[in-house]
mmCIF file of C-alpha atoms in Angstrom:
data_model
loop_
_atom_site.group_PDB
_atom_site.id
_atom_site.type_symbol
_atom_site.label_atom_id
_atom_site.label_comp_id
_atom_site.label_asym_id
_atom_site.label_seq_id
_atom_site.Cartn_x
_atom_site.Cartn_y
_atom_site.Cartn_z
ATOM 1 C CA MET D 296 -17.596 -5.676 7.291
ATOM 2 C CA PRO D 297 -16.481 -2.368 5.919
ATOM 3 C CA TYR D 298 -12.934 -1.756 4.803
ATOM 4 C CA VAL D 299 -11.700 1.826 4.735
ATOM 5 C CA ASN D 300 -8.401 2.974 3.273
ATOM 6 C CA ILE D 301 -7.237 6.513 4.085
ATOM 7 C CA LYS D 302 -4.329 7.889 2.085
ATOM 8 C CA VAL D 303 -2.656 11.073 3.341
ATOM 9 C CA THR D 304 0.687 12.707 2.749
ATOM 10 C CA ASN D 305 3.456 11.645 5.097
ATOM 11 C CA ASP D 306 3.593 14.770 7.273
ATOM 12 C CA GLY D 307 4.321 13.460 10.723
ATOM 13 C CA VAL D 308 0.852 12.176 11.530
ATOM 14 C CA THR D 309 1.006 11.248 15.201
ATOM 15 C CA PRO D 310 -0.232 7.968 16.699
ATOM 16 C CA GLN D 311 -2.942 9.950 18.465
ATOM 17 C CA GLN D 312 -4.143 11.470 15.192
ATOM 18 C CA LYS D 313 -4.205 8.021 13.624
ATOM 19 C CA GLN D 314 -6.253 6.744 16.548
ATOM 20 C CA ARG D 315 -8.739 9.603 16.070
ATOM 21 C CA LEU D 316 -9.057 8.815 12.343
ATOM 22 C CA ILE D 317 -9.670 5.126 13.089
ATOM 23 C CA GLU D 318 -12.161 5.810 15.844
ATOM 24 C CA GLY D 319 -14.024 8.515 13.930
ATOM 25 C CA THR D 320 -14.320 6.513 10.717
ATOM 26 C CA THR D 321 -15.528 3.436 12.557
ATOM 27 C CA LYS D 322 -18.122 5.460 14.507
ATOM 28 C CA LEU D 323 -19.380 6.949 11.256
ATOM 29 C CA LEU D 324 -19.921 3.505 9.722
ATOM 30 C CA VAL D 325 -21.705 2.313 12.854
ATOM 31 C CA GLU D 326 -23.964 5.371 12.960
ATOM 32 C CA VAL D 327 -24.767 5.674 9.253
ATOM 33 C CA LEU D 328 -24.901 2.018 8.174
ATOM 34 C CA ASP D 329 -25.214 0.127 11.476
ATOM 35 C CA LYS D 330 -22.029 -1.799 10.775
ATOM 36 C CA ASP D 331 -20.347 -4.031 13.365
ATOM 37 C CA PRO D 332 -17.179 -2.287 14.638
ATOM 38 C CA ALA D 333 -15.578 -5.690 15.378
ATOM 39 C CA THR D 334 -15.305 -6.302 11.637
ATOM 40 C CA THR D 335 -14.631 -2.731 10.506
ATOM 41 C CA PHE D 336 -11.075 -2.236 9.252
ATOM 42 C CA VAL D 337 -9.408 1.139 8.771
ATOM 43 C CA VAL D 338 -6.005 1.179 7.083
ATOM 44 C CA ILE D 339 -3.995 4.411 6.885
ATOM 45 C CA ASP D 340 -1.355 4.863 4.174
ATOM 46 C CA GLU D 341 1.178 7.663 4.559
ATOM 47 C CA VAL D 342 2.506 8.687 1.144
ATOM 48 C CA ASP D 343 5.724 10.647 0.573
ATOM 49 C CA THR D 344 5.010 14.111 -0.826
ATOM 50 C CA GLU D 345 7.394 13.268 -3.661
ATOM 51 C CA ASN D 346 5.054 10.428 -4.654
ATOM 52 C CA TRP D 347 1.798 12.421 -4.589
ATOM 53 C CA GLY D 348 0.886 14.597 -7.535
ATOM 54 C CA ILE D 349 -1.841 17.173 -8.013
ATOM 55 C CA GLY D 350 -2.283 19.657 -10.848
ATOM 56 C CA TYR D 351 0.675 18.199 -12.812
ATOM 57 C CA ASP D 352 3.146 18.573 -9.908
ATOM 58 C CA GLN D 353 4.585 16.706 -6.967
ATOM 59 C CA VAL D 354 3.328 17.964 -3.603
ATOM 60 C CA SER D 355 6.977 18.180 -2.501
ATOM 61 C CA GLU D 356 7.633 20.756 -5.250
ATOM 62 C CA LEU D 357 4.382 22.631 -4.730
ATOM 63 C CA ARG D 358 5.297 23.187 -1.104
ATOM 64 C CA LYS D 359 8.776 24.449 -1.919
ATOM 65 C CA ASN D 360 7.344 26.974 -4.351
ATOM 66 C CA LYS D 361 4.711 28.160 -1.927
ATOM 67 C CA GLY D 362 7.088 28.346 0.999
ATOM 68 C CA ASP D 363 4.652 25.963 2.641
ATOM 69 C CA MET R 196 -4.353 -11.303 -15.920
ATOM 70 C CA PRO R 197 -5.348 -11.281 -12.303
ATOM 71 C CA TYR R 198 -4.002 -8.757 -9.864
ATOM 72 C CA VAL R 199 -4.025 -9.653 -6.186
ATOM 73 C CA ASN R 200 -3.193 -7.306 -3.344
ATOM 74 C CA ILE R 201 -2.601 -8.799 0.098
ATOM 75 C CA LYS R 202 -2.462 -6.421 3.052
ATOM 76 C CA VAL R 203 -1.148 -7.760 6.354
ATOM 77 C CA THR R 204 0.235 -6.158 9.467
ATOM 78 C CA ASN R 205 3.985 -5.561 9.501
ATOM 79 C CA ASP R 206 5.006 -8.386 11.834
ATOM 80 C CA GLY R 207 8.287 -9.611 10.462
ATOM 81 C CA VAL R 208 6.878 -11.580 7.539
ATOM 82 C CA THR R 209 9.876 -13.477 6.150
ATOM 83 C CA PRO R 210 10.870 -13.650 2.469
ATOM 84 C CA GLN R 211 9.977 -17.358 2.557
ATOM 85 C CA GLN R 212 6.487 -16.609 3.861
ATOM 86 C CA LYS R 213 6.033 -13.991 1.146
ATOM 87 C CA GLN R 214 7.105 -16.532 -1.454
ATOM 88 C CA ARG R 215 4.542 -19.009 -0.109
ATOM 89 C CA LEU R 216 1.781 -16.386 -0.282
ATOM 90 C CA ILE R 217 2.701 -15.509 -3.867
ATOM 91 C CA GLU R 218 2.969 -19.117 -4.973
ATOM 92 C CA GLY R 219 -0.214 -20.217 -3.213
ATOM 93 C CA THR R 220 -2.321 -17.340 -4.499
ATOM 94 C CA THR R 221 -1.111 -17.839 -8.064
ATOM 95 C CA LYS R 222 -1.797 -21.590 -7.913
ATOM 96 C CA LEU R 223 -5.304 -20.883 -6.668
ATOM 97 C CA LEU R 224 -6.046 -18.589 -9.606
ATOM 98 C CA VAL R 225 -4.662 -21.140 -12.046
ATOM 99 C CA GLU R 226 -6.699 -23.979 -10.531
ATOM 100 C CA VAL R 227 -9.985 -22.161 -10.002
ATOM 101 C CA LEU R 228 -10.081 -19.808 -13.003
ATOM 102 C CA ASP R 229 -7.474 -21.281 -15.365
ATOM 103 C CA LYS R 230 -5.504 -18.030 -15.357
ATOM 104 C CA ASP R 231 -2.061 -17.697 -16.918
ATOM 105 C CA PRO R 232 0.559 -17.473 -14.131
ATOM 106 C CA ALA R 233 2.853 -15.437 -16.400
ATOM 107 C CA THR R 234 0.417 -12.532 -16.127
ATOM 108 C CA THR R 235 -0.721 -13.048 -12.548
ATOM 109 C CA PHE R 236 0.570 -10.367 -10.181
ATOM 110 C CA VAL R 237 0.560 -10.651 -6.400
ATOM 111 C CA VAL R 238 1.522 -7.540 -4.417
ATOM 112 C CA ILE R 239 1.991 -7.743 -0.640
ATOM 113 C CA ASP R 240 1.626 -4.617 1.501
ATOM 114 C CA GLU R 241 2.945 -4.693 5.054
ATOM 115 C CA VAL R 242 1.097 -2.146 7.190
ATOM 116 C CA ASP R 243 2.344 -0.784 10.525
ATOM 117 C CA THR R 244 0.123 -1.916 13.400
ATOM 118 C CA GLU R 245 -0.217 1.742 14.346
ATOM 119 C CA ASN R 246 -1.882 2.352 10.950
ATOM 120 C CA TRP R 247 -4.357 -0.537 11.073
ATOM 121 C CA GLY R 248 -7.570 -0.179 13.036
ATOM 122 C CA ILE R 249 -10.224 -2.676 14.003
ATOM 123 C CA GLY R 250 -13.105 -2.244 16.427
ATOM 124 C CA TYR R 251 -12.320 1.486 16.948
ATOM 125 C CA ASP R 252 -8.688 0.868 17.945
ATOM 126 C CA GLN R 253 -5.188 0.641 16.530
ATOM 127 C CA VAL R 254 -3.815 -2.896 16.392
ATOM 128 C CA SER R 255 -0.692 -1.571 18.146
ATOM 129 C CA GLU R 256 -2.824 -0.574 21.150
ATOM 130 C CA LEU R 257 -4.957 -3.723 21.110
ATOM 131 C CA ARG R 258 -1.804 -5.825 21.394
ATOM 132 C CA LYS R 259 -0.427 -3.806 24.294
ATOM 133 C CA ASN R 260 -3.665 -4.241 26.204
ATOM 134 C CA LYS R 261 -3.806 -7.960 25.551
ATOM 135 C CA GLY R 262 -0.173 -8.541 26.349
ATOM 136 C CA ASP R 263 -0.028 -9.915 22.827
ATOM 137 C CA MET I 84 -6.522 -9.133 10.089
ATOM 138 C CA PRO I 85 -5.513 -9.549 6.500
ATOM 139 C CA TYR I 86 -7.358 -7.854 3.679
ATOM 140 C CA VAL I 87 -7.078 -9.397 0.230
ATOM 141 C CA ASN I 88 -8.346 -7.848 -2.985
ATOM 142 C CA ILE I 89 -8.525 -10.061 -6.068
ATOM 143 C CA LYS I 90 -9.113 -8.347 -9.405
ATOM 144 C CA VAL I 91 -10.030 -10.550 -12.378
ATOM 145 C CA THR I 92 -11.669 -9.908 -15.710
ATOM 146 C CA ASN I 93 -15.443 -10.186 -15.752
ATOM 147 C CA ASP I 94 -15.760 -13.554 -17.523
ATOM 148 C CA GLY I 95 -18.696 -15.197 -15.870
ATOM 149 C CA VAL I 96 -16.971 -16.216 -12.663
ATOM 150 C CA THR I 97 -19.490 -18.458 -10.891
ATOM 151 C CA PRO I 98 -20.506 -18.166 -7.220
ATOM 152 C CA GLN I 99 -18.804 -21.517 -6.641
ATOM 153 C CA GLN I 100 -15.547 -20.282 -8.122
ATOM 154 C CA LYS I 101 -15.744 -17.171 -5.954
ATOM 155 C CA GLN I 102 -16.278 -19.358 -2.906
ATOM 156 C CA ARG I 103 -13.194 -21.407 -3.803
ATOM 157 C CA LEU I 104 -11.101 -18.243 -4.194
ATOM 158 C CA ILE I 105 -12.277 -16.942 -0.816
ATOM 159 C CA GLU I 106 -11.738 -20.257 0.961
ATOM 160 C CA GLY I 107 -8.350 -20.916 -0.648
ATOM 161 C CA THR I 108 -6.973 -17.450 0.038
ATOM 162 C CA THR I 109 -8.117 -17.545 3.643
ATOM 163 C CA LYS I 110 -6.607 -20.994 4.203
ATOM 164 C CA LEU I 111 -3.314 -19.766 2.754
ATOM 165 C CA LEU I 112 -3.176 -16.857 5.206
ATOM 166 C CA VAL I 113 -3.997 -19.163 8.110
ATOM 167 C CA GLU I 114 -1.344 -21.687 7.110
ATOM 168 C CA VAL I 115 1.463 -19.305 6.173
ATOM 169 C CA LEU I 116 0.964 -16.484 8.679
ATOM 170 C CA ASP I 117 -1.289 -18.042 11.329
ATOM 171 C CA LYS I 118 -3.933 -15.369 10.757
ATOM 172 C CA ASP I 119 -7.397 -15.533 12.303
ATOM 173 C CA PRO I 120 -9.930 -16.431 9.584
ATOM 174 C CA ALA I 121 -12.681 -14.574 11.481
ATOM 175 C CA THR I 122 -10.957 -11.301 10.625
ATOM 176 C CA THR I 123 -9.647 -12.209 7.186
ATOM 177 C CA PHE I 124 -11.455 -10.370 4.377
ATOM 178 C CA VAL I 125 -11.324 -11.329 0.719
ATOM 179 C CA VAL I 126 -12.912 -8.938 -1.782
ATOM 180 C CA ILE I 127 -13.250 -9.937 -5.446
ATOM 181 C CA ASP I 128 -13.545 -7.255 -8.128
ATOM 182 C CA GLU I 129 -14.738 -8.289 -11.587
ATOM 183 C CA VAL I 130 -13.463 -5.830 -14.194
ATOM 184 C CA ASP I 131 -14.902 -5.439 -17.703
ATOM 185 C CA THR I 132 -12.420 -6.559 -20.366
ATOM 186 C CA GLU I 133 -12.900 -3.146 -21.967
ATOM 187 C CA ASN I 134 -11.500 -1.569 -18.789
ATOM 188 C CA TRP I 135 -8.431 -3.801 -18.420
ATOM 189 C CA GLY I 136 -5.343 -3.100 -20.493
ATOM 190 C CA ILE I 137 -2.160 -5.062 -21.029
ATOM 191 C CA GLY I 138 0.608 -4.460 -23.566
ATOM 192 C CA TYR I 139 -0.982 -1.163 -24.760
ATOM 193 C CA ASP I 140 -4.377 -2.758 -25.535
ATOM 194 C CA GLN I 141 -7.750 -3.497 -24.025
ATOM 195 C CA VAL I 142 -8.301 -7.158 -23.197
ATOM 196 C CA SER I 143 -11.596 -6.912 -25.102
ATOM 197 C CA GLU I 144 -9.689 -6.050 -28.284
ATOM 198 C CA LEU I 145 -6.910 -8.569 -27.703
ATOM 199 C CA ARG I 146 -9.472 -11.342 -27.507
ATOM 200 C CA LYS I 147 -11.214 -10.275 -30.716
ATOM 201 C CA ASN I 148 -7.928 -10.318 -32.576
ATOM 202 C CA LYS I 149 -6.910 -13.685 -31.228
ATOM 203 C CA GLY I 150 -10.317 -15.247 -31.744
ATOM 204 C CA ASP I 151 -10.095 -15.977 -28.048
ATOM 205 C CA MET O 286 -11.601 14.386 -10.249
ATOM 206 C CA PRO O 287 -9.607 11.421 -11.358
ATOM 207 C CA TYR O 288 -7.498 9.416 -8.949
ATOM 208 C CA VAL O 289 -4.621 7.422 -10.387
ATOM 209 C CA ASN O 290 -2.497 4.929 -8.476
ATOM 210 C CA ILE O 291 0.727 3.733 -10.084
ATOM 211 C CA LYS O 292 2.471 0.749 -8.504
ATOM 212 C CA VAL O 293 6.015 -0.013 -9.607
ATOM 213 C CA THR O 294 8.870 -2.004 -8.124
ATOM 214 C CA ASN O 295 11.171 -0.089 -5.807
ATOM 215 C CA ASP O 296 14.158 0.298 -8.162
ATOM 216 C CA GLY O 297 15.506 3.723 -7.378
ATOM 217 C CA VAL O 298 12.882 5.732 -9.212
ATOM 218 C CA THR O 299 14.210 9.302 -9.159
ATOM 219 C CA PRO O 300 12.199 12.379 -8.164
ATOM 220 C CA GLN O 301 12.466 13.541 -11.791
ATOM 221 C CA GLN O 302 10.998 10.279 -13.076
ATOM 222 C CA LYS O 303 8.176 10.559 -10.554
ATOM 223 C CA GLN O 304 7.505 14.095 -11.744
ATOM 224 C CA ARG O 305 7.339 12.886 -15.358
ATOM 225 C CA LEU O 306 4.887 10.120 -14.413
ATOM 226 C CA ILE O 307 2.681 12.608 -12.569
ATOM 227 C CA GLU O 308 2.796 15.188 -15.350
ATOM 228 C CA GLY O 309 2.272 12.660 -18.139
ATOM 229 C CA THR O 310 -0.655 10.917 -16.461
ATOM 230 C CA THR O 311 -2.362 14.207 -15.663
ATOM 231 C CA LYS O 312 -1.934 15.467 -19.224
ATOM 232 C CA LEU O 313 -3.421 12.247 -20.545
ATOM 233 C CA LEU O 314 -6.539 12.661 -18.404
ATOM 234 C CA VAL O 315 -6.891 16.287 -19.480
ATOM 235 C CA GLU O 316 -6.504 15.419 -23.163
ATOM 236 C CA VAL O 317 -8.625 12.271 -23.288
ATOM 237 C CA LEU O 318 -11.368 13.075 -20.794
ATOM 238 C CA ASP O 319 -11.115 16.856 -20.371
ATOM 239 C CA LYS O 320 -10.519 16.478 -16.637
ATOM 240 C CA ASP O 321 -9.500 19.387 -14.412
ATOM 241 C CA PRO O 322 -5.819 19.005 -13.455
ATOM 242 C CA ALA O 323 -6.422 20.890 -10.204
ATOM 243 C CA THR O 324 -8.406 17.910 -8.930
ATOM 244 C CA THR O 325 -6.419 15.134 -10.575
ATOM 245 C CA PHE O 326 -4.421 13.077 -8.086
ATOM 246 C CA VAL O 327 -1.591 10.729 -8.990
ATOM 247 C CA VAL O 328 -0.181 8.537 -6.211
ATOM 248 C CA ILE O 329 2.935 6.425 -6.835
ATOM 249 C CA ASP O 330 3.609 3.337 -4.711
ATOM 250 C CA GLU O 331 7.082 1.810 -4.778
ATOM 251 C CA VAL O 332 6.889 -1.873 -3.865
ATOM 252 C CA ASP O 333 9.857 -3.975 -2.684
ATOM 253 C CA THR O 334 10.774 -6.645 -5.246
ATOM 254 C CA GLU O 335 10.461 -9.177 -2.438
ATOM 255 C CA ASN O 336 6.776 -8.204 -2.106
ATOM 256 C CA TRP O 337 5.872 -8.398 -5.806
ATOM 257 C CA GLY O 338 5.163 -11.754 -7.385
ATOM 258 C CA ILE O 339 4.667 -12.792 -10.983
ATOM 259 C CA GLY O 340 4.502 -16.291 -12.449
ATOM 260 C CA TYR O 341 4.583 -17.927 -8.956
ATOM 261 C CA ASP O 342 7.808 -16.145 -7.909
ATOM 262 C CA GLN O 343 9.073 -13.042 -6.169
ATOM 263 C CA VAL O 344 10.615 -10.478 -8.518
ATOM 264 C CA SER O 345 13.643 -10.419 -6.183
ATOM 265 C CA GLU O 346 14.250 -14.113 -6.885
ATOM 266 C CA LEU O 347 13.520 -13.866 -10.606
ATOM 267 C CA ARG O 348 16.192 -11.211 -10.960
ATOM 268 C CA LYS O 349 18.800 -13.256 -9.085
ATOM 269 C CA ASN O 350 18.193 -16.210 -11.365
ATOM 270 C CA LYS O 351 18.363 -14.127 -14.503
ATOM 271 C CA GLY O 352 21.428 -12.203 -13.433
ATOM 272 C CA ASP O 353 19.247 -9.180 -13.967
ATOM 273 C CA MET K 257 -5.124 16.046 -0.402
ATOM 274 C CA PRO K 258 -6.469 12.958 1.282
ATOM 275 C CA TYR K 259 -8.038 10.140 -0.669
ATOM 276 C CA VAL K 260 -10.423 7.848 1.171
ATOM 277 C CA ASN K 261 -11.883 4.647 -0.195
ATOM 278 C CA ILE K 262 -14.791 3.064 1.681
ATOM 279 C CA LYS K 263 -15.782 -0.462 0.730
ATOM 280 C CA VAL K 264 -19.103 -1.792 2.021
ATOM 281 C CA THR K 265 -21.393 -4.602 0.989
ATOM 282 C CA ASN K 266 -24.024 -3.703 -1.588
ATOM 283 C CA ASP K 267 -27.053 -3.579 0.715
ATOM 284 C CA GLY K 268 -29.138 -0.766 -0.660
ATOM 285 C CA VAL K 269 -27.078 2.088 0.723
ATOM 286 C CA THR K 270 -29.178 5.205 0.024
ATOM 287 C CA PRO K 271 -27.877 8.418 -1.552
ATOM 288 C CA GLN K 272 -28.475 10.139 1.778
ATOM 289 C CA GLN K 273 -26.355 7.581 3.630
ATOM 290 C CA LYS K 274 -23.599 8.021 1.050
ATOM 291 C CA GLN K 275 -23.760 11.777 1.542
ATOM 292 C CA ARG K 276 -23.423 11.309 5.315
ATOM 293 C CA LEU K 277 -20.371 9.057 4.841
ATOM 294 C CA ILE K 278 -18.739 11.591 2.522
ATOM 295 C CA GLU K 279 -19.490 14.536 4.770
ATOM 296 C CA GLY K 280 -18.460 12.758 7.957
ATOM 297 C CA THR K 281 -15.198 11.436 6.593
ATOM 298 C CA THR K 282 -14.237 14.799 5.152
ATOM 299 C CA LYS K 283 -15.039 16.583 8.435
ATOM 300 C CA LEU K 284 -12.887 14.081 10.305
ATOM 301 C CA LEU K 285 -9.894 14.777 8.049
ATOM 302 C CA VAL K 286 -10.380 18.527 8.437
ATOM 303 C CA GLU K 287 -10.647 18.294 12.221
ATOM 304 C CA VAL K 288 -7.869 15.783 12.882
ATOM 305 C CA LEU K 289 -5.320 16.732 10.218
ATOM 306 C CA ASP K 290 -6.424 20.203 9.118
ATOM 307 C CA LYS K 291 -6.829 19.010 5.519
ATOM 308 C CA ASP K 292 -8.423 21.164 2.811
ATOM 309 C CA PRO K 293 -11.911 19.777 2.033
ATOM 310 C CA ALA K 294 -11.661 21.126 -1.550
ATOM 311 C CA THR K 295 -9.033 18.484 -2.278
ATOM 312 C CA THR K 296 -10.384 15.674 -0.113
ATOM 313 C CA PHE K 297 -11.824 12.796 -2.139
ATOM 314 C CA VAL K 298 -14.081 10.078 -0.746
ATOM 315 C CA VAL K 299 -14.905 7.153 -3.037
ATOM 316 C CA ILE K 300 -17.477 4.548 -1.969
ATOM 317 C CA ASP K 301 -17.392 1.043 -3.464
ATOM 318 C CA GLU K 302 -20.443 -1.175 -3.046
ATOM 319 C CA VAL K 303 -19.416 -4.834 -3.256
ATOM 320 C CA ASP K 304 -21.808 -7.729 -3.963
ATOM 321 C CA THR K 305 -22.148 -10.008 -0.930
ATOM 322 C CA GLU K 306 -21.204 -12.892 -3.228
ATOM 323 C CA ASN K 307 -17.835 -11.193 -3.809
ATOM 324 C CA TRP K 308 -16.994 -10.492 -0.159
ATOM 325 C CA GLY K 309 -15.570 -13.232 1.993
ATOM 326 C CA ILE K 310 -14.932 -13.448 5.722
ATOM 327 C CA GLY K 311 -14.002 -16.499 7.796
ATOM 328 C CA TYR K 312 -13.670 -18.716 4.678
ATOM 329 C CA ASP K 313 -17.198 -17.924 3.395
ATOM 330 C CA GLN K 314 -19.078 -15.559 1.131
ATOM 331 C CA VAL K 315 -21.196 -13.018 2.986
ATOM 332 C CA SER K 316 -24.104 -14.069 0.755
ATOM 333 C CA GLU K 317 -23.882 -17.616 2.149
ATOM 334 C CA LEU K 318 -23.295 -16.531 5.733
ATOM 335 C CA ARG K 319 -26.490 -14.513 5.636
ATOM 336 C CA LYS K 320 -28.542 -17.394 4.229
ATOM 337 C CA ASN K 321 -27.330 -19.676 6.989
ATOM 338 C CA LYS K 322 -28.012 -17.158 9.712
ATOM 339 C CA GLY K 323 -31.389 -16.174 8.340
ATOM 340 C CA ASP K 324 -29.908 -12.705 8.335
ATOM 341 C CA MET Z 214 5.560 -5.016 -14.054
ATOM 342 C CA PRO Z 215 3.688 -1.871 -13.287
ATOM 343 C CA TYR Z 216 0.065 -1.873 -12.221
ATOM 344 C CA VAL Z 217 -1.938 1.289 -12.779
ATOM 345 C CA ASN Z 218 -5.447 1.923 -11.506
ATOM 346 C CA ILE Z 219 -7.348 4.894 -12.921
ATOM 347 C CA LYS Z 220 -10.538 5.915 -11.155
ATOM 348 C CA VAL Z 221 -12.852 8.362 -12.938
ATOM 349 C CA THR Z 222 -16.481 9.279 -12.586
ATOM 350 C CA ASN Z 223 -18.905 7.207 -14.644
ATOM 351 C CA ASP Z 224 -19.678 9.767 -17.359
ATOM 352 C CA GLY Z 225 -20.030 7.708 -20.491
ATOM 353 C CA VAL Z 226 -16.341 7.110 -21.108
ATOM 354 C CA THR Z 227 -16.202 5.502 -24.555
ATOM 355 C CA PRO Z 228 -14.220 2.358 -25.452
ATOM 356 C CA GLN Z 229 -11.987 4.568 -27.621
ATOM 357 C CA GLN Z 230 -11.244 6.881 -24.703
ATOM 358 C CA LYS Z 231 -10.439 3.872 -22.521
ATOM 359 C CA GLN Z 232 -8.081 2.575 -25.200
ATOM 360 C CA ARG Z 233 -6.333 5.959 -25.311
ATOM 361 C CA LEU Z 234 -5.912 5.962 -21.517
ATOM 362 C CA ILE Z 235 -4.474 2.443 -21.570
ATOM 363 C CA GLU Z 236 -2.133 3.139 -24.473
ATOM 364 C CA GLY Z 237 -0.980 6.493 -23.123
ATOM 365 C CA THR Z 238 -0.315 5.244 -19.615
ATOM 366 C CA THR Z 239 1.612 2.233 -20.875
ATOM 367 C CA LYS Z 240 3.713 4.396 -23.212
ATOM 368 C CA LEU Z 241 4.528 6.691 -20.315
ATOM 369 C CA LEU Z 242 5.800 3.806 -18.189
ATOM 370 C CA VAL Z 243 7.886 2.491 -21.076
ATOM 371 C CA GLU Z 244 9.388 5.912 -21.786
ATOM 372 C CA VAL Z 245 10.025 7.055 -18.226
ATOM 373 C CA LEU Z 246 10.945 3.798 -16.501
ATOM 374 C CA ASP Z 247 11.756 1.441 -19.389
ATOM 375 C CA LYS Z 248 9.060 -0.995 -18.268
ATOM 376 C CA ASP Z 249 7.981 -3.975 -20.359
ATOM 377 C CA PRO Z 250 4.539 -3.266 -21.864
ATOM 378 C CA ALA Z 251 3.767 -7.014 -21.930
ATOM 379 C CA THR Z 252 3.568 -6.953 -18.143
ATOM 380 C CA THR Z 253 2.075 -3.500 -17.670
ATOM 381 C CA PHE Z 254 -1.539 -3.581 -16.477
ATOM 382 C CA VAL Z 255 -3.919 -0.636 -16.576
ATOM 383 C CA VAL Z 256 -7.285 -1.046 -14.855
ATOM 384 C CA ILE Z 257 -9.976 1.631 -15.209
ATOM 385 C CA ASP Z 258 -12.707 1.963 -12.570
ATOM 386 C CA GLU Z 259 -15.785 4.007 -13.420
ATOM 387 C CA VAL Z 260 -17.391 5.327 -10.232
ATOM 388 C CA ASP Z 261 -20.988 6.581 -9.963
ATOM 389 C CA THR Z 262 -21.097 10.313 -9.258
ATOM 390 C CA GLU Z 263 -23.305 9.499 -6.273
ATOM 391 C CA ASN Z 264 -20.392 7.495 -4.806
ATOM 392 C CA TRP Z 265 -17.670 10.125 -5.296
ATOM 393 C CA GLY Z 266 -17.335 12.969 -2.840
ATOM 394 C CA ILE Z 267 -15.260 16.119 -2.898
ATOM 395 C CA GLY Z 268 -15.435 19.118 -0.592
ATOM 396 C CA TYR Z 269 -18.035 17.434 1.693
ATOM 397 C CA ASP Z 270 -20.463 16.706 -1.173
ATOM 398 C CA GLN Z 271 -21.400 14.057 -3.711
ATOM 399 C CA VAL Z 272 -20.378 14.914 -7.272
ATOM 400 C CA SER Z 273 -23.965 14.106 -8.320
ATOM 401 C CA GLU Z 274 -25.245 16.915 -6.074
ATOM 402 C CA LEU Z 275 -22.491 19.364 -7.000
ATOM 403 C CA ARG Z 276 -23.425 19.012 -10.654
ATOM 404 C CA LYS Z 277 -27.133 19.584 -9.998
ATOM 405 C CA ASN Z 278 -26.367 22.755 -8.095
ATOM 406 C CA LYS Z 279 -24.022 24.066 -10.737
ATOM 407 C CA GLY Z 280 -26.244 23.107 -13.633
ATOM 408 C CA ASP Z 281 -23.209 21.165 -14.822
#
């Protein structure tokens, strides 16, 4: 019955990438802990870069400054 | 001072249904644990079916396949 | 597929009270949103009063001051 | 390596206010616990007032009633 | 800068199994989304079976009844 | 009505340090967003270093290797 929450910045993650994250995480829990995939939840949160901070700054600002 | 977070898929939950979830959860905490409703928070997160996985797959895909 | 997280202070919640919280929350989601109980998770976190703050103060200190 | 999640109601928080929350929280963790800002994350969630309940009611409804 | 939270029941997960979960999840985020492992956090929560409910019941009780 | 969750590694954080985190975070929300401290919650989670991963590895192992 694992529950996994993945938070990433909102950078145009595609449905296919989401599917790979869900499948890969579930496989990992089955392989490492023998969990039942039928009751393994994976929830992905996409967070605006303006709402994510690291090293005192918003990711949105860090990217502007780095030309990233 | 309880804090409750309810995550459900984003399926057109109405304001009235949200109100019932908030009221019901708060009542439960008052009845079972004698908590003060004035400091009982209930936060509802609605998650896109594309971002919720169960049994290796996205809920969005599971519904397509089941004609659900 | 709802996921519910209930955070309460660690005040000797009994197994029976936990069972009532789990049962009541699940029933609410079935009644209000027609969710499947077989894939409804409820996770209870018990938090030390020293680690929970409200109104600038730790709950542990608030209780000392109020003789509560 | 702290991770901080700040949930507030979705009331037009400006990018500048978000930046101040991120900077202030990170400074606090550096000052109090000597944490490395380079691996201090702050994630802000803005929650619709319809999805936040307190004292049995949705914040959206409480504000209507109070003319707030 | 992903943040991943894995919640599992508290069933004697070994340090080696935790390491495999951390390594596997981080690899997945690097492969699928090209994330920087240096700022990828994985936090594992081990939850008492008494505090985890599914299908109206505590996992602790479900296991007793199933001789599991 | 903000809710703040601070996750740090379990490194002997003292009650005084916790109080400073709670007070500082609450002040920040009052100053930046004019929130009511009476309904501002701060919850601190202390996570075992064995359960926190960064850069593919457990913090417990990283510290051994660095003599930290």
